[in-house]
Short mmCIF file of C-alpha atoms in Angstrom, two decimals:
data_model
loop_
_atom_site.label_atom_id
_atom_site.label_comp_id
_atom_site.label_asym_id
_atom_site.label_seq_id
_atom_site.Cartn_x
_atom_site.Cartn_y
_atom_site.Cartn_z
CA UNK U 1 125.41 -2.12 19.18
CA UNK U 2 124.24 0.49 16.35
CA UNK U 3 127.49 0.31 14.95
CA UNK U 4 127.47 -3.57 14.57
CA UNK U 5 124.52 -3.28 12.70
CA UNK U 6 125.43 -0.98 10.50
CA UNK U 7 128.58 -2.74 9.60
CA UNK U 8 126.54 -6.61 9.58
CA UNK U 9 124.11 -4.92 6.95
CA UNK U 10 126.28 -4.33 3.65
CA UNK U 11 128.26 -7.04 5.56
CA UNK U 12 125.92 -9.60 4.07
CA UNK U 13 125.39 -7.97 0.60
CA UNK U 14 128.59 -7.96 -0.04
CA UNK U 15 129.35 -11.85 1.29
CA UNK U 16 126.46 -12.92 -1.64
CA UNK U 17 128.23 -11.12 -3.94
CA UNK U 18 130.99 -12.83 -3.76
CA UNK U 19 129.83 -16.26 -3.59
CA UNK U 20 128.30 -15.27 -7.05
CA UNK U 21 131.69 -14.41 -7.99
CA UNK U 22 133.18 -17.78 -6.93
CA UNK U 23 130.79 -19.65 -9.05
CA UNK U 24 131.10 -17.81 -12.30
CA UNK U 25 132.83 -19.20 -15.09
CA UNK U 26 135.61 -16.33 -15.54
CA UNK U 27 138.35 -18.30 -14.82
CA UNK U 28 140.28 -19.87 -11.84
CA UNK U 29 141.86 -16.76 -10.47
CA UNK U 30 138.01 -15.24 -10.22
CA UNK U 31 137.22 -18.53 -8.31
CA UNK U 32 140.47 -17.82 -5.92
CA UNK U 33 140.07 -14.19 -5.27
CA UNK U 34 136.15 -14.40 -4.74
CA UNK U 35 136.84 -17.10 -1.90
CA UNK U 36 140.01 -14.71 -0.14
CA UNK U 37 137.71 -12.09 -0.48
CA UNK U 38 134.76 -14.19 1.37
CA UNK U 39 136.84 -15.56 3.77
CA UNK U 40 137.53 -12.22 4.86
CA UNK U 41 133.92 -11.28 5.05
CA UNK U 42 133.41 -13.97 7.15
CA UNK U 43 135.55 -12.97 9.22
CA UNK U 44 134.45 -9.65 10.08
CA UNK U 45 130.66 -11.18 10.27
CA UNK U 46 132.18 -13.27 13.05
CA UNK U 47 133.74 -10.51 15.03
CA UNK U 48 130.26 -8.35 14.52
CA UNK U 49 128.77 -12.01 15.83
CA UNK U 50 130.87 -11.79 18.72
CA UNK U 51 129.89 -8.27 19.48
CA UNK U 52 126.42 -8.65 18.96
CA UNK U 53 126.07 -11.48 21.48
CA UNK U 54 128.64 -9.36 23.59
CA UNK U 55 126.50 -6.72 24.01
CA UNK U 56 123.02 -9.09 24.70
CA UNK U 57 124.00 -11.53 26.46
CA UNK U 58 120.70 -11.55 28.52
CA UNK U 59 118.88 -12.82 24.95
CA UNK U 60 119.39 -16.42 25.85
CA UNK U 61 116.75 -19.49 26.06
CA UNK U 62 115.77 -19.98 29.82
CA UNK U 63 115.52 -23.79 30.05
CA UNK U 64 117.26 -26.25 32.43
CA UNK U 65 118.87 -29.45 31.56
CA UNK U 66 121.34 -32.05 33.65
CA UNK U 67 124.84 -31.03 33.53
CA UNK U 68 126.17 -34.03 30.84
CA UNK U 69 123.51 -33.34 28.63
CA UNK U 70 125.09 -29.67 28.72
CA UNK U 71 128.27 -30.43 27.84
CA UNK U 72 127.45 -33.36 25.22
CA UNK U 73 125.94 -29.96 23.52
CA UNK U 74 129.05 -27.58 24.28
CA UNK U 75 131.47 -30.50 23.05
CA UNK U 76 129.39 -30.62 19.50
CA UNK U 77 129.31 -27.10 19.55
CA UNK U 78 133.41 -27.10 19.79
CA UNK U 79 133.82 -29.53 17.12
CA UNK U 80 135.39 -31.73 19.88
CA UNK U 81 134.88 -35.11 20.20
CA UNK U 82 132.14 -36.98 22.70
CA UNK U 83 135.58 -39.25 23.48
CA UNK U 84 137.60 -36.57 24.18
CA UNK U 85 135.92 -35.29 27.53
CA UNK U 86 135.34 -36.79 30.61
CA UNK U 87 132.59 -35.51 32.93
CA UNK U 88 132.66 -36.36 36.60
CA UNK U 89 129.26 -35.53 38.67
CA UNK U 90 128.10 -37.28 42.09
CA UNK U 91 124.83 -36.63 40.97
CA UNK U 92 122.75 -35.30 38.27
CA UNK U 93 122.88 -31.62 38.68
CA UNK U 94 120.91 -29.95 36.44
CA UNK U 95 121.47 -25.92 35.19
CA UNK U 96 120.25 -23.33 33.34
CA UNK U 97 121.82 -24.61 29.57
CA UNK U 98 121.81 -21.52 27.15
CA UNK U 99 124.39 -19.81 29.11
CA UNK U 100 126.49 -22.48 30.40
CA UNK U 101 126.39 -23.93 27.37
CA UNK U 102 128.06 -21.25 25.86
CA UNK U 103 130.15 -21.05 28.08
CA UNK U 104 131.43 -24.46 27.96
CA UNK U 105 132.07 -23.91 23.92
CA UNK U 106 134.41 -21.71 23.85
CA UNK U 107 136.77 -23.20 26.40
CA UNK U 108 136.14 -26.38 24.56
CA UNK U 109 136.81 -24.36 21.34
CA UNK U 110 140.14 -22.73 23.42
CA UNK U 111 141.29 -26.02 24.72
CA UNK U 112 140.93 -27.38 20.54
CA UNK U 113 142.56 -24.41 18.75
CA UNK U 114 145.51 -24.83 21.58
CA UNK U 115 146.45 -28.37 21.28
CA UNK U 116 144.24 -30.12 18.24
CA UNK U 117 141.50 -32.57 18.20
CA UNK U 118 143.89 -34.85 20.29
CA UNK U 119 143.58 -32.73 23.80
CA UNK U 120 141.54 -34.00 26.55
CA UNK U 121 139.23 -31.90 28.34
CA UNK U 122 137.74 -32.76 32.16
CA UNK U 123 134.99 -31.38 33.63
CA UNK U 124 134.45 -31.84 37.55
CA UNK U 125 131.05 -30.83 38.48
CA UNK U 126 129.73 -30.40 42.32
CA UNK U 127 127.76 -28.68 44.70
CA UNK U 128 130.01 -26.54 47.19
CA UNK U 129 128.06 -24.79 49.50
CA UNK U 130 125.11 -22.06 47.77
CA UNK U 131 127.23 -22.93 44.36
CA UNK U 132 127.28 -25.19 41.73
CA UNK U 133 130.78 -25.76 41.21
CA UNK U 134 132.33 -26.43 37.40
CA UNK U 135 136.09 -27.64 37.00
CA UNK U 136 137.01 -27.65 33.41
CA UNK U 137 140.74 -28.93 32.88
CA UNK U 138 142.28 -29.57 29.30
CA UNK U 139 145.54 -31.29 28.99
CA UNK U 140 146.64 -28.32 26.32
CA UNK U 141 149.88 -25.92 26.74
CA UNK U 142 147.64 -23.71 28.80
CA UNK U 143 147.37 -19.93 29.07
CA UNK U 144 150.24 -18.11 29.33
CA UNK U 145 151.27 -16.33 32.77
CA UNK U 146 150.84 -12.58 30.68
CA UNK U 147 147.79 -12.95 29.79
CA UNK U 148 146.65 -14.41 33.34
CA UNK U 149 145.27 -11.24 34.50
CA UNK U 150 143.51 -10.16 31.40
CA UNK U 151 142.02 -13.33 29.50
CA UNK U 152 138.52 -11.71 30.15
CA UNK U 153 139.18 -8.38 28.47
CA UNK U 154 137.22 -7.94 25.38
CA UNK U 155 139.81 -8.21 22.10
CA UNK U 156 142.76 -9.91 24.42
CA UNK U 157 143.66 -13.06 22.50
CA UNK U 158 146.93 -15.11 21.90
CA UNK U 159 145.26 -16.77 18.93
CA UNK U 160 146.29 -15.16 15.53
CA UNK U 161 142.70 -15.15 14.59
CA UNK U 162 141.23 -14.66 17.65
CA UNK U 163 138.47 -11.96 17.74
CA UNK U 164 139.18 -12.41 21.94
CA UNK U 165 135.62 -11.98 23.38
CA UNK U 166 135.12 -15.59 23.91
CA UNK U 167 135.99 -15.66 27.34
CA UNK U 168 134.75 -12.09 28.16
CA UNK U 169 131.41 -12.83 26.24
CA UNK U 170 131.59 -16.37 29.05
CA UNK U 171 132.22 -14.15 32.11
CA UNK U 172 129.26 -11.46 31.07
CA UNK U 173 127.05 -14.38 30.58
CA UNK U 174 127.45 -15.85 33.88
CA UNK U 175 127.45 -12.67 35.06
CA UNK U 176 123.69 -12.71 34.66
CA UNK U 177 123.02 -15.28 36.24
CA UNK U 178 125.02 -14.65 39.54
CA UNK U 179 127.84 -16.78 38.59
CA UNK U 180 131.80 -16.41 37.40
CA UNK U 181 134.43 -18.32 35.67
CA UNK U 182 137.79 -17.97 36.72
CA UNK U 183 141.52 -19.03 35.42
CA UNK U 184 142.85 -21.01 38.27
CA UNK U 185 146.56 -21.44 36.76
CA UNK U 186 147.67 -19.18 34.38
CA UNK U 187 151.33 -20.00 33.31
CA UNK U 188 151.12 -23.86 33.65
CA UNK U 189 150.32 -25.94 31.52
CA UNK U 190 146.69 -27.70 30.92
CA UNK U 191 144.56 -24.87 31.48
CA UNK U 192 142.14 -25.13 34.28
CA UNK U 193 139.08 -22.83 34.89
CA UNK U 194 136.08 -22.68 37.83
CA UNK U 195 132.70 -22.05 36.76
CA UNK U 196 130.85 -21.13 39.36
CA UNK U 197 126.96 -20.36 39.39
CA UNK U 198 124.56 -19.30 41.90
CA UNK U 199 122.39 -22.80 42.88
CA UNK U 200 118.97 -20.51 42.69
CA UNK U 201 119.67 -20.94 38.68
CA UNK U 202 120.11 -24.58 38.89
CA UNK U 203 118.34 -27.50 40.07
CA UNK U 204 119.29 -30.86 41.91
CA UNK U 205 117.50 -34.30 41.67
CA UNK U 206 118.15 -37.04 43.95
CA UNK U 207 118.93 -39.75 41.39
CA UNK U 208 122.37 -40.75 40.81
CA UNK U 209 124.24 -40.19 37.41
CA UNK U 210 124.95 -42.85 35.49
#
């Protein structure tokens, strides 16, 4: 956590910088190098991000909401659109939304980056026994079978990008709050992942979901 901070401070001095340097009037290849050497920046600032939040995940708003309002939030979040996701819930569960919230993000995020703004994503929502159950299917190429085992290892990614503690920074969340996510099929395609949280960190109303 130290470290993070000490990288995130000259971190930001030296993203202002060069935005200055993008603006100034030296020339095109100024312009072009400034924003390479800014996009970089950015993303290291996103990895220290990512760590940050790894390493506090317990810093999160405490505040219930039902579960579609949740994942009207997560799919905004994700860039993905309110058309492309389908919610099914008997009833209108409500949970804890900071954390599953973020949760739902970055596998909206995964199942986007996979297979484009076209995928589909399906989220199956019920109450199974002292849980409150989350299915979340996309209709993407899915995980591959090698990374099955270890998709929930900090810096394990298959994304050339990736900074790979999405889905570890997900399982640490819901850690706190006595829940899990889990890759059901690894290998297949259209990935498919259970959420599952304790019900003591959720409540249930009687009323019907639209």
């Amino acid at each position: 956590l130290g470290i993070a901070h000490e990288i995130k401070n000259p971190l930001n001095g030296a993203m202002g910088f060069a935005a200055l340097l993008e603006r100034s009037p030296e020339g095109a290849s100024a312009g072009r190098y400034a924003r390479s050497v800014r996009e970089g920046l950015q993303r290291v600032d996103e990895i220290v991000r990512s760590l940050l939040a790894f390493a506090r995940p317990d810093q999160r708003r405490v505040q219930a909401a039902s579960i579609r309002a949740i994942v009207e939030e997560a799919a905004s979040a994700a860039g993905l659109p309110q058309a492309r996701v389908v919610v099914e819930c008997g009833h209108e569960l409500r949970a804890e939304s900071d954390a599953l919230l973020r949760v739902l993000a970055v596998l909206f995020r995964n199942a986007r980056d996979a297979a484009g703004d076209s995928v589909r994503v399906r989220i199956q929502a019920q109450v199974v026994g002292s849980w409150l159950e989350l299915t979340v299917e996309d209709d993407g190429p899915g995980v591959a079978a090698e990374l099955g085992d270890r998709v929930f290892e900090p810096f394990v990614s298959s994304k050339p990008r990736g900074t790979g503690l999405g889905l570890p920074l997900a399982a640490r969340v819901l850690g706190f709050l006595g829940g899990e996510v889990s890759l059901l099929n690894p290998g297949q395609a259209g990935a498919r992942f259970r959420i599952r949280i304790d019900r003591k960190s959720t409540r249930l109303n009687s009323s019907h979901a639209n």
